[in-house]
Amino acid sequence: MRTCLMLFFCVLMVRTFPQEKSIDSLKQIVNQQKNDKAEVNALATLGITVSNFTAAIQYAKEGLLLSKKINYDKGEADCNLVLADLFSDHAQSIYYAFNALVIYEKLKDNTGMASAHLVLQGNYRGAEDFANALVHEFAGEKIAEQNNVIGVFDFPHHRLAPLFLAETAQTYILKNEPDSAIIYAQESIQQNELFDGTPWEFPIYLLATIQQIKGDYVHSLENYRLALQLSKIQTEDAHDSLQIYSGMSTLFKS
């Protein structure tokens, strides 16, 4: 599963109106040039709403500059996190995510801290720096579990602790440490996070992958089939169904 941003500012504006109308409303706030917190929030939200990458970067950077000018720490952290999510280059994304994390820690913003850790772990794993990926997975899971952090923008209305556990399992899979991976996959499953009234399929897919690696083909196939059945019910991420089909293909080849 792609672990991208879980922003939580201005989300009601984004979700209350149709997208085009919300973008127009946000642009109206920006065009008033009041140089206030509302303008920073609008710029940050435009950064995660507009489809044009160049424009999204520009909005987020304008918000970052304005937030520093008016000493709006929360807005500065949010804009850094938007930029971290927008950049596909790991070094740039890590730079902005760390900036966000430092400010969120100062503000004692648990949702912000968990969000920054999530972006950081994904980038470090993508760069194959598994040691640092695990550092941020453990830190993020602890914050999410102790404070019952709920996703808002990405993984909306769901607890982030099961997501961090699944991400940790995924990192151990890539480290080729299936015995460690299976512990975190099973813990994520035991959290019993529901999507559309059914158990979240992603950690079940991970469990099937781990069982395949360990040569437990019978249980692996059972869990791939269960994950596939659930993925057809759960509409959150169609990409997961492709991963499951790919895993089953590899299983049958084995």
PDB file of C-alpha atoms in Angstrom:
ATOM      1  CA  MET A   1       0.000   0.000   0.000  1.00  0.00           C
ATOM      2  CA  ARG A   2       1.249   3.451  -0.848  1.00  0.00           C
ATOM      3  CA  THR A   3       1.728   5.390   2.328  1.00  0.00           C
ATOM      4  CA  CYS A   4       1.324   8.982   1.477  1.00  0.00           C
ATOM      5  CA  LEU A   5       0.216  12.062   3.381  1.00  0.00           C
ATOM      6  CA  MET A   6      -2.435  12.046   6.104  1.00  0.00           C
ATOM      7  CA  LEU A   7      -3.051  15.733   6.309  1.00  0.00           C
ATOM      8  CA  PHE A   8      -5.688  16.993   8.601  1.00  0.00           C
ATOM      9  CA  PHE A   9      -5.970  20.748   7.964  1.00  0.00           C
ATOM     10  CA  CYS A  10      -8.807  22.274   5.947  1.00  0.00           C
ATOM     11  CA  VAL A  11     -10.139  18.806   5.276  1.00  0.00           C
ATOM     12  CA  LEU A  12     -13.750  19.838   5.821  1.00  0.00           C
ATOM     13  CA  MET A  13     -13.427  22.398   3.045  1.00  0.00           C
ATOM     14  CA  VAL A  14     -12.023  19.792   0.674  1.00  0.00           C
ATOM     15  CA  ARG A  15     -14.638  17.158   1.490  1.00  0.00           C
ATOM     16  CA  THR A  16     -17.704  19.360   1.819  1.00  0.00           C
ATOM     17  CA  PHE A  17     -17.675  20.786  -1.725  1.00  0.00           C
ATOM     18  CA  PRO A  18     -17.112  19.263  -5.150  1.00  0.00           C
ATOM     19  CA  GLN A  19     -13.423  19.457  -6.024  1.00  0.00           C
ATOM     20  CA  GLU A  20     -13.684  22.260  -8.609  1.00  0.00           C
ATOM     21  CA  LYS A  21     -15.762  24.388  -6.270  1.00  0.00           C
ATOM     22  CA  SER A  22     -13.394  23.789  -3.352  1.00  0.00           C
ATOM     23  CA  ILE A  23     -10.404  24.771  -5.494  1.00  0.00           C
ATOM     24  CA  ASP A  24     -12.179  27.963  -6.542  1.00  0.00           C
ATOM     25  CA  SER A  25     -13.000  28.729  -2.906  1.00  0.00           C
ATOM     26  CA  LEU A  26      -9.390  28.173  -1.870  1.00  0.00           C
ATOM     27  CA  LYS A  27      -8.101  30.380  -4.666  1.00  0.00           C
ATOM     28  CA  GLN A  28     -10.475  33.138  -3.581  1.00  0.00           C
ATOM     29  CA  ILE A  29      -8.943  33.034  -0.102  1.00  0.00           C
ATOM     30  CA  VAL A  30      -5.437  33.212  -1.569  1.00  0.00           C
ATOM     31  CA  ASN A  31      -6.336  36.046  -3.937  1.00  0.00           C
ATOM     32  CA  GLN A  32      -7.509  38.199  -1.032  1.00  0.00           C
ATOM     33  CA  GLN A  33      -3.838  38.352   0.043  1.00  0.00           C
ATOM     34  CA  LYS A  34      -4.608  38.938   3.699  1.00  0.00           C
ATOM     35  CA  ASN A  35      -1.331  37.267   4.674  1.00  0.00           C
ATOM     36  CA  ASP A  36      -3.007  35.369   7.487  1.00  0.00           C
ATOM     37  CA  LYS A  37      -3.351  31.795   8.718  1.00  0.00           C
ATOM     38  CA  ALA A  38      -6.367  31.178   6.489  1.00  0.00           C
ATOM     39  CA  GLU A  39      -4.258  31.988   3.414  1.00  0.00           C
ATOM     40  CA  VAL A  40      -1.509  29.598   4.540  1.00  0.00           C
ATOM     41  CA  ASN A  41      -4.080  26.839   5.115  1.00  0.00           C
ATOM     42  CA  ALA A  42      -5.608  27.488   1.693  1.00  0.00           C
ATOM     43  CA  LEU A  43      -2.199  27.342  -0.016  1.00  0.00           C
ATOM     44  CA  ALA A  44      -1.334  24.093   1.762  1.00  0.00           C
ATOM     45  CA  THR A  45      -4.666  22.548   0.841  1.00  0.00           C
ATOM     46  CA  LEU A  46      -4.282  23.620  -2.790  1.00  0.00           C
ATOM     47  CA  GLY A  47      -0.931  21.833  -2.717  1.00  0.00           C
ATOM     48  CA  ILE A  48      -2.692  18.527  -2.038  1.00  0.00           C
ATOM     49  CA  THR A  49      -5.763  19.247  -4.169  1.00  0.00           C
ATOM     50  CA  VAL A  50      -4.657  20.538  -7.574  1.00  0.00           C
ATOM     51  CA  SER A  51      -3.626  17.893 -10.098  1.00  0.00           C
ATOM     52  CA  ASN A  52      -0.887  19.936 -11.771  1.00  0.00           C
ATOM     53  CA  PHE A  53       2.395  19.051 -10.071  1.00  0.00           C
ATOM     54  CA  THR A  54       4.155  22.351 -10.818  1.00  0.00           C
ATOM     55  CA  ALA A  55       1.216  24.354  -9.495  1.00  0.00           C
ATOM     56  CA  ALA A  56       0.960  22.155  -6.385  1.00  0.00           C
ATOM     57  CA  ILE A  57       4.636  22.716  -5.566  1.00  0.00           C
ATOM     58  CA  GLN A  58       4.234  26.467  -6.105  1.00  0.00           C
ATOM     59  CA  TYR A  59       1.226  26.704  -3.790  1.00  0.00           C
ATOM     60  CA  ALA A  60       2.949  24.723  -1.037  1.00  0.00           C
ATOM     61  CA  LYS A  61       6.133  26.786  -1.292  1.00  0.00           C
ATOM     62  CA  GLU A  62       4.153  30.037  -1.179  1.00  0.00           C
ATOM     63  CA  GLY A  63       2.400  28.742   1.920  1.00  0.00           C
ATOM     64  CA  LEU A  64       5.727  27.822   3.484  1.00  0.00           C
ATOM     65  CA  LEU A  65       7.168  31.291   2.907  1.00  0.00           C
ATOM     66  CA  LEU A  66       4.056  33.028   4.224  1.00  0.00           C
ATOM     67  CA  SER A  67       3.853  30.813   7.316  1.00  0.00           C
ATOM     68  CA  LYS A  68       7.431  31.734   8.214  1.00  0.00           C
ATOM     69  CA  LYS A  69       6.700  35.421   7.611  1.00  0.00           C
ATOM     70  CA  ILE A  70       3.747  35.465   9.993  1.00  0.00           C
ATOM     71  CA  ASN A  71       5.289  32.993  12.497  1.00  0.00           C
ATOM     72  CA  TYR A  72       2.562  30.392  11.978  1.00  0.00           C
ATOM     73  CA  ASP A  73       4.303  27.215  13.128  1.00  0.00           C
ATOM     74  CA  LYS A  74       1.423  24.830  12.427  1.00  0.00           C
ATOM     75  CA  GLY A  75       1.107  26.155   8.876  1.00  0.00           C
ATOM     76  CA  GLU A  76       4.866  25.883   8.359  1.00  0.00           C
ATOM     77  CA  ALA A  77       4.821  22.244   9.443  1.00  0.00           C
ATOM     78  CA  ASP A  78       1.799  21.486   7.249  1.00  0.00           C
ATOM     79  CA  CYS A  79       3.380  23.065   4.159  1.00  0.00           C
ATOM     80  CA  ASN A  80       6.604  21.147   4.748  1.00  0.00           C
ATOM     81  CA  LEU A  81       4.616  17.926   4.972  1.00  0.00           C
ATOM     82  CA  VAL A  82       2.747  18.739   1.750  1.00  0.00           C
ATOM     83  CA  LEU A  83       6.071  19.271  -0.026  1.00  0.00           C
ATOM     84  CA  ALA A  84       7.440  16.045   1.453  1.00  0.00           C
ATOM     85  CA  ASP A  85       4.529  14.143  -0.039  1.00  0.00           C
ATOM     86  CA  LEU A  86       4.734  15.871  -3.419  1.00  0.00           C
ATOM     87  CA  PHE A  87       8.395  15.182  -4.150  1.00  0.00           C
ATOM     88  CA  SER A  88       9.186  11.711  -5.459  1.00  0.00           C
ATOM     89  CA  ASP A  89      12.913  12.269  -4.916  1.00  0.00           C
ATOM     90  CA  HIS A  90      13.675  10.600  -1.585  1.00  0.00           C
ATOM     91  CA  ALA A  91      16.283  13.153  -0.461  1.00  0.00           C
ATOM     92  CA  GLN A  92      13.971  16.125  -1.039  1.00  0.00           C
ATOM     93  CA  SER A  93      11.000  14.389   0.549  1.00  0.00           C
ATOM     94  CA  ILE A  94      13.034  13.421   3.623  1.00  0.00           C
ATOM     95  CA  TYR A  95      14.299  16.997   3.967  1.00  0.00           C
ATOM     96  CA  TYR A  96      10.811  18.488   4.085  1.00  0.00           C
ATOM     97  CA  ALA A  97       9.391  15.683   6.248  1.00  0.00           C
ATOM     98  CA  PHE A  98      12.120  16.194   8.853  1.00  0.00           C
ATOM     99  CA  ASN A  99      11.396  19.920   8.878  1.00  0.00           C
ATOM    100  CA  ALA A 100       7.737  19.115   9.508  1.00  0.00           C
ATOM    101  CA  LEU A 101       8.548  16.564  12.211  1.00  0.00           C
ATOM    102  CA  VAL A 102      10.696  18.991  14.215  1.00  0.00           C
ATOM    103  CA  ILE A 103       7.896  21.570  14.302  1.00  0.00           C
ATOM    104  CA  TYR A 104       5.167  19.030  15.086  1.00  0.00           C
ATOM    105  CA  GLU A 105       7.281  17.756  17.982  1.00  0.00           C
ATOM    106  CA  LYS A 106       7.596  21.294  19.318  1.00  0.00           C
ATOM    107  CA  LEU A 107       3.829  21.716  19.029  1.00  0.00           C
ATOM    108  CA  LYS A 108       3.197  18.260  20.551  1.00  0.00           C
ATOM    109  CA  ASP A 109       0.951  17.554  17.548  1.00  0.00           C
ATOM    110  CA  ASN A 110       0.500  13.766  17.633  1.00  0.00           C
ATOM    111  CA  THR A 111      -1.278  13.485  14.291  1.00  0.00           C
ATOM    112  CA  GLY A 112       1.376  15.635  12.641  1.00  0.00           C
ATOM    113  CA  MET A 113       4.211  13.628  14.172  1.00  0.00           C
ATOM    114  CA  ALA A 114       2.683  10.324  13.088  1.00  0.00           C
ATOM    115  CA  SER A 115       2.109  11.711   9.584  1.00  0.00           C
ATOM    116  CA  ALA A 116       5.722  12.857   9.277  1.00  0.00           C
ATOM    117  CA  HIS A 117       7.031   9.506  10.519  1.00  0.00           C
ATOM    118  CA  LEU A 118       4.860   7.746   7.945  1.00  0.00           C
ATOM    119  CA  VAL A 119       6.291   9.798   5.078  1.00  0.00           C
ATOM    120  CA  LEU A 120       9.830   9.311   6.395  1.00  0.00           C
ATOM    121  CA  GLN A 121       9.564   5.533   6.750  1.00  0.00           C
ATOM    122  CA  GLY A 122       8.233   5.202   3.233  1.00  0.00           C
ATOM    123  CA  ASN A 123      11.047   7.273   1.784  1.00  0.00           C
ATOM    124  CA  TYR A 124      13.786   5.477   3.693  1.00  0.00           C
ATOM    125  CA  ARG A 125      12.391   2.101   2.651  1.00  0.00           C
ATOM    126  CA  GLY A 126      12.171   3.306  -0.943  1.00  0.00           C
ATOM    127  CA  ALA A 127      15.839   4.279  -0.708  1.00  0.00           C
ATOM    128  CA  GLU A 128      16.561   0.804   0.762  1.00  0.00           C
ATOM    129  CA  ASP A 129      17.696   2.338   4.042  1.00  0.00           C
ATOM    130  CA  PHE A 130      15.769  -0.223   6.042  1.00  0.00           C
ATOM    131  CA  ALA A 131      17.352   0.635   9.390  1.00  0.00           C
ATOM    132  CA  ASN A 132      16.026   4.206   9.301  1.00  0.00           C
ATOM    133  CA  ALA A 133      12.699   3.016   7.893  1.00  0.00           C
ATOM    134  CA  LEU A 134      12.246   0.843  10.982  1.00  0.00           C
ATOM    135  CA  VAL A 135      13.209   3.717  13.296  1.00  0.00           C
ATOM    136  CA  HIS A 136      10.343   5.827  11.952  1.00  0.00           C
ATOM    137  CA  GLU A 137       7.918   2.900  11.807  1.00  0.00           C
ATOM    138  CA  PHE A 138       8.504   2.100  15.475  1.00  0.00           C
ATOM    139  CA  ALA A 139       8.280   5.771  16.494  1.00  0.00           C
ATOM    140  CA  GLY A 140       5.152   6.390  14.426  1.00  0.00           C
ATOM    141  CA  GLU A 141       3.408   3.258  15.676  1.00  0.00           C
ATOM    142  CA  LYS A 142       4.107   4.197  19.298  1.00  0.00           C
ATOM    143  CA  ILE A 143       2.643   7.685  18.841  1.00  0.00           C
ATOM    144  CA  ALA A 144      -0.347   6.360  16.903  1.00  0.00           C
ATOM    145  CA  GLU A 145      -1.096   3.604  19.417  1.00  0.00           C
ATOM    146  CA  GLN A 146      -0.696   5.693  22.579  1.00  0.00           C
ATOM    147  CA  ASN A 147      -2.797   8.571  21.230  1.00  0.00           C
ATOM    148  CA  ASN A 148      -5.273   6.632  19.057  1.00  0.00           C
ATOM    149  CA  VAL A 149      -4.268   8.713  16.033  1.00  0.00           C
ATOM    150  CA  ILE A 150      -6.825   8.604  13.216  1.00  0.00           C
ATOM    151  CA  GLY A 151      -6.017   9.292   9.564  1.00  0.00           C
ATOM    152  CA  VAL A 152      -7.865  12.160   7.942  1.00  0.00           C
ATOM    153  CA  PHE A 153      -6.636  12.810   4.413  1.00  0.00           C
ATOM    154  CA  ASP A 154      -5.045   9.454   3.610  1.00  0.00           C
ATOM    155  CA  PHE A 155      -6.243   6.343   5.456  1.00  0.00           C
ATOM    156  CA  PRO A 156      -9.225   8.516   6.481  1.00  0.00           C
ATOM    157  CA  HIS A 157     -11.248   7.603   9.567  1.00  0.00           C
ATOM    158  CA  HIS A 158      -8.943   4.668  10.320  1.00  0.00           C
ATOM    159  CA  ARG A 159      -6.415   4.114  13.086  1.00  0.00           C
ATOM    160  CA  LEU A 160      -2.828   4.584  12.003  1.00  0.00           C
ATOM    161  CA  ALA A 161      -1.334   2.016  14.401  1.00  0.00           C
ATOM    162  CA  PRO A 162      -2.368  -0.977  12.212  1.00  0.00           C
ATOM    163  CA  LEU A 163      -0.932   0.823   9.186  1.00  0.00           C
ATOM    164  CA  PHE A 164       2.453   1.304  10.872  1.00  0.00           C
ATOM    165  CA  LEU A 165       2.497  -2.369  11.887  1.00  0.00           C
ATOM    166  CA  ALA A 166       1.804  -3.411   8.302  1.00  0.00           C
ATOM    167  CA  GLU A 167       4.504  -1.077   7.004  1.00  0.00           C
ATOM    168  CA  THR A 168       6.957  -2.609   9.480  1.00  0.00           C
ATOM    169  CA  ALA A 169       6.068  -6.080   8.200  1.00  0.00           C
ATOM    170  CA  GLN A 170       6.646  -4.872   4.651  1.00  0.00           C
ATOM    171  CA  THR A 171      10.096  -3.533   5.571  1.00  0.00           C
ATOM    172  CA  TYR A 172      11.089  -6.844   7.152  1.00  0.00           C
ATOM    173  CA  ILE A 173       9.898  -8.655   4.015  1.00  0.00           C
ATOM    174  CA  LEU A 174      12.259  -6.518   1.943  1.00  0.00           C
ATOM    175  CA  LYS A 175      15.028  -7.226   4.465  1.00  0.00           C
ATOM    176  CA  ASN A 176      14.333 -10.930   3.859  1.00  0.00           C
ATOM    177  CA  GLU A 177      13.546 -11.470   7.537  1.00  0.00           C
ATOM    178  CA  PRO A 178      10.240 -13.351   7.350  1.00  0.00           C
ATOM    179  CA  ASP A 179      10.261 -14.421  11.009  1.00  0.00           C
ATOM    180  CA  SER A 180      10.214 -10.780  12.099  1.00  0.00           C
ATOM    181  CA  ALA A 181       7.822  -9.771   9.323  1.00  0.00           C
ATOM    182  CA  ILE A 182       5.196 -12.319  10.312  1.00  0.00           C
ATOM    183  CA  ILE A 183       5.034 -10.948  13.886  1.00  0.00           C
ATOM    184  CA  TYR A 184       4.087  -7.454  12.696  1.00  0.00           C
ATOM    185  CA  ALA A 185       1.724  -8.684   9.988  1.00  0.00           C
ATOM    186  CA  GLN A 186      -0.160 -10.756  12.548  1.00  0.00           C
ATOM    187  CA  GLU A 187      -0.238  -7.847  15.019  1.00  0.00           C
ATOM    188  CA  SER A 188      -1.699  -5.625  12.309  1.00  0.00           C
ATOM    189  CA  ILE A 189      -4.364  -8.228  11.551  1.00  0.00           C
ATOM    190  CA  GLN A 190      -5.171  -8.571  15.273  1.00  0.00           C
ATOM    191  CA  GLN A 191      -5.874  -4.833  15.429  1.00  0.00           C
ATOM    192  CA  ASN A 192      -8.953  -5.737  13.344  1.00  0.00           C
ATOM    193  CA  GLU A 193      -9.208  -2.488  11.398  1.00  0.00           C
ATOM    194  CA  LEU A 194     -12.368  -2.655   9.289  1.00  0.00           C
ATOM    195  CA  PHE A 195     -12.961  -1.353   5.775  1.00  0.00           C
ATOM    196  CA  ASP A 196     -16.517  -1.431   4.491  1.00  0.00           C
ATOM    197  CA  GLY A 197     -17.358  -3.654   7.452  1.00  0.00           C
ATOM    198  CA  THR A 198     -14.702  -6.253   6.625  1.00  0.00           C
ATOM    199  CA  PRO A 199     -11.136  -6.849   7.910  1.00  0.00           C
ATOM    200  CA  TRP A 200      -8.499  -4.744   6.180  1.00  0.00           C
ATOM    201  CA  GLU A 201      -7.016  -6.899   3.424  1.00  0.00           C
ATOM    202  CA  PHE A 202      -3.485  -5.443   3.190  1.00  0.00           C
ATOM    203  CA  PRO A 203      -1.894  -7.150   6.245  1.00  0.00           C
ATOM    204  CA  ILE A 204      -3.551 -10.420   5.168  1.00  0.00           C
ATOM    205  CA  TYR A 205      -1.854 -10.030   1.778  1.00  0.00           C
ATOM    206  CA  LEU A 206       1.444  -9.409   3.586  1.00  0.00           C
ATOM    207  CA  LEU A 207       0.922 -12.533   5.710  1.00  0.00           C
ATOM    208  CA  ALA A 208       0.323 -14.566   2.552  1.00  0.00           C
ATOM    209  CA  THR A 209       3.532 -13.183   1.045  1.00  0.00           C
ATOM    210  CA  ILE A 210       5.515 -14.082   4.168  1.00  0.00           C
ATOM    211  CA  GLN A 211       4.054 -17.586   4.201  1.00  0.00           C
ATOM    212  CA  GLN A 212       5.049 -17.971   0.561  1.00  0.00           C
ATOM    213  CA  ILE A 213       8.619 -16.945   1.387  1.00  0.00           C
ATOM    214  CA  LYS A 214       8.679 -19.493   4.226  1.00  0.00           C
ATOM    215  CA  GLY A 215       7.382 -22.245   1.904  1.00  0.00           C
ATOM    216  CA  ASP A 216       3.982 -22.551   3.590  1.00  0.00           C
ATOM    217  CA  TYR A 217       2.193 -22.603   0.255  1.00  0.00           C
ATOM    218  CA  VAL A 218      -1.145 -24.007   1.451  1.00  0.00           C
ATOM    219  CA  HIS A 219      -1.789 -21.243   3.992  1.00  0.00           C
ATOM    220  CA  SER A 220      -0.280 -18.655   1.674  1.00  0.00           C
ATOM    221  CA  LEU A 221      -2.814 -19.475  -1.037  1.00  0.00           C
ATOM    222  CA  GLU A 222      -5.657 -19.406   1.482  1.00  0.00           C
ATOM    223  CA  ASN A 223      -4.671 -15.927   2.638  1.00  0.00           C
ATOM    224  CA  TYR A 224      -4.077 -14.610  -0.883  1.00  0.00           C
ATOM    225  CA  ARG A 225      -7.593 -15.737  -1.796  1.00  0.00           C
ATOM    226  CA  LEU A 226      -9.033 -14.179   1.361  1.00  0.00           C
ATOM    227  CA  ALA A 227      -7.187 -10.911   0.710  1.00  0.00           C
ATOM    228  CA  LEU A 228      -8.419 -10.889  -2.890  1.00  0.00           C
ATOM    229  CA  GLN A 229     -12.013 -11.489  -1.787  1.00  0.00           C
ATOM    230  CA  LEU A 230     -11.768  -8.606   0.686  1.00  0.00           C
ATOM    231  CA  SER A 231     -10.063  -6.290  -1.805  1.00  0.00           C
ATOM    232  CA  LYS A 232     -13.031  -6.636  -4.156  1.00  0.00           C
ATOM    233  CA  ILE A 233     -15.303  -5.412  -1.353  1.00  0.00           C
ATOM    234  CA  GLN A 234     -12.997  -2.652  -0.152  1.00  0.00           C
ATOM    235  CA  THR A 235     -12.753   0.212  -2.613  1.00  0.00           C
ATOM    236  CA  GLU A 236     -10.023   2.219  -0.847  1.00  0.00           C
ATOM    237  CA  ASP A 237      -7.091   1.112  -2.997  1.00  0.00           C
ATOM    238  CA  ALA A 238      -7.481  -0.858  -6.231  1.00  0.00           C
ATOM    239  CA  HIS A 239      -3.689  -1.131  -6.460  1.00  0.00           C
ATOM    240  CA  ASP A 240      -3.750  -3.717  -3.675  1.00  0.00           C
ATOM    241  CA  SER A 241      -5.697  -6.132  -5.891  1.00  0.00           C
ATOM    242  CA  LEU A 242      -2.888  -5.973  -8.446  1.00  0.00           C
ATOM    243  CA  GLN A 243      -0.353  -6.803  -5.735  1.00  0.00           C
ATOM    244  CA  ILE A 244      -2.414  -9.791  -4.639  1.00  0.00           C
ATOM    245  CA  TYR A 245      -2.705 -11.155  -8.195  1.00  0.00           C
ATOM    246  CA  SER A 246       1.041 -10.726  -8.606  1.00  0.00           C
ATOM    247  CA  GLY A 247       1.695 -12.562  -5.351  1.00  0.00           C
ATOM    248  CA  MET A 248      -0.576 -15.419  -6.349  1.00  0.00           C
ATOM    249  CA  SER A 249       1.204 -15.674  -9.701  1.00  0.00           C
ATOM    250  CA  THR A 250       4.551 -15.982  -7.941  1.00  0.00           C
ATOM    251  CA  LEU A 251       3.070 -18.549  -5.566  1.00  0.00           C
ATOM    252  CA  PHE A 252       1.809 -20.752  -8.386  1.00  0.00           C
ATOM    253  CA  LYS A 253       5.192 -20.487 -10.090  1.00  0.00           C
ATOM    254  CA  SER A 254       6.849 -21.645  -6.879  1.00  0.00           C
TER     255      SER A 254
END
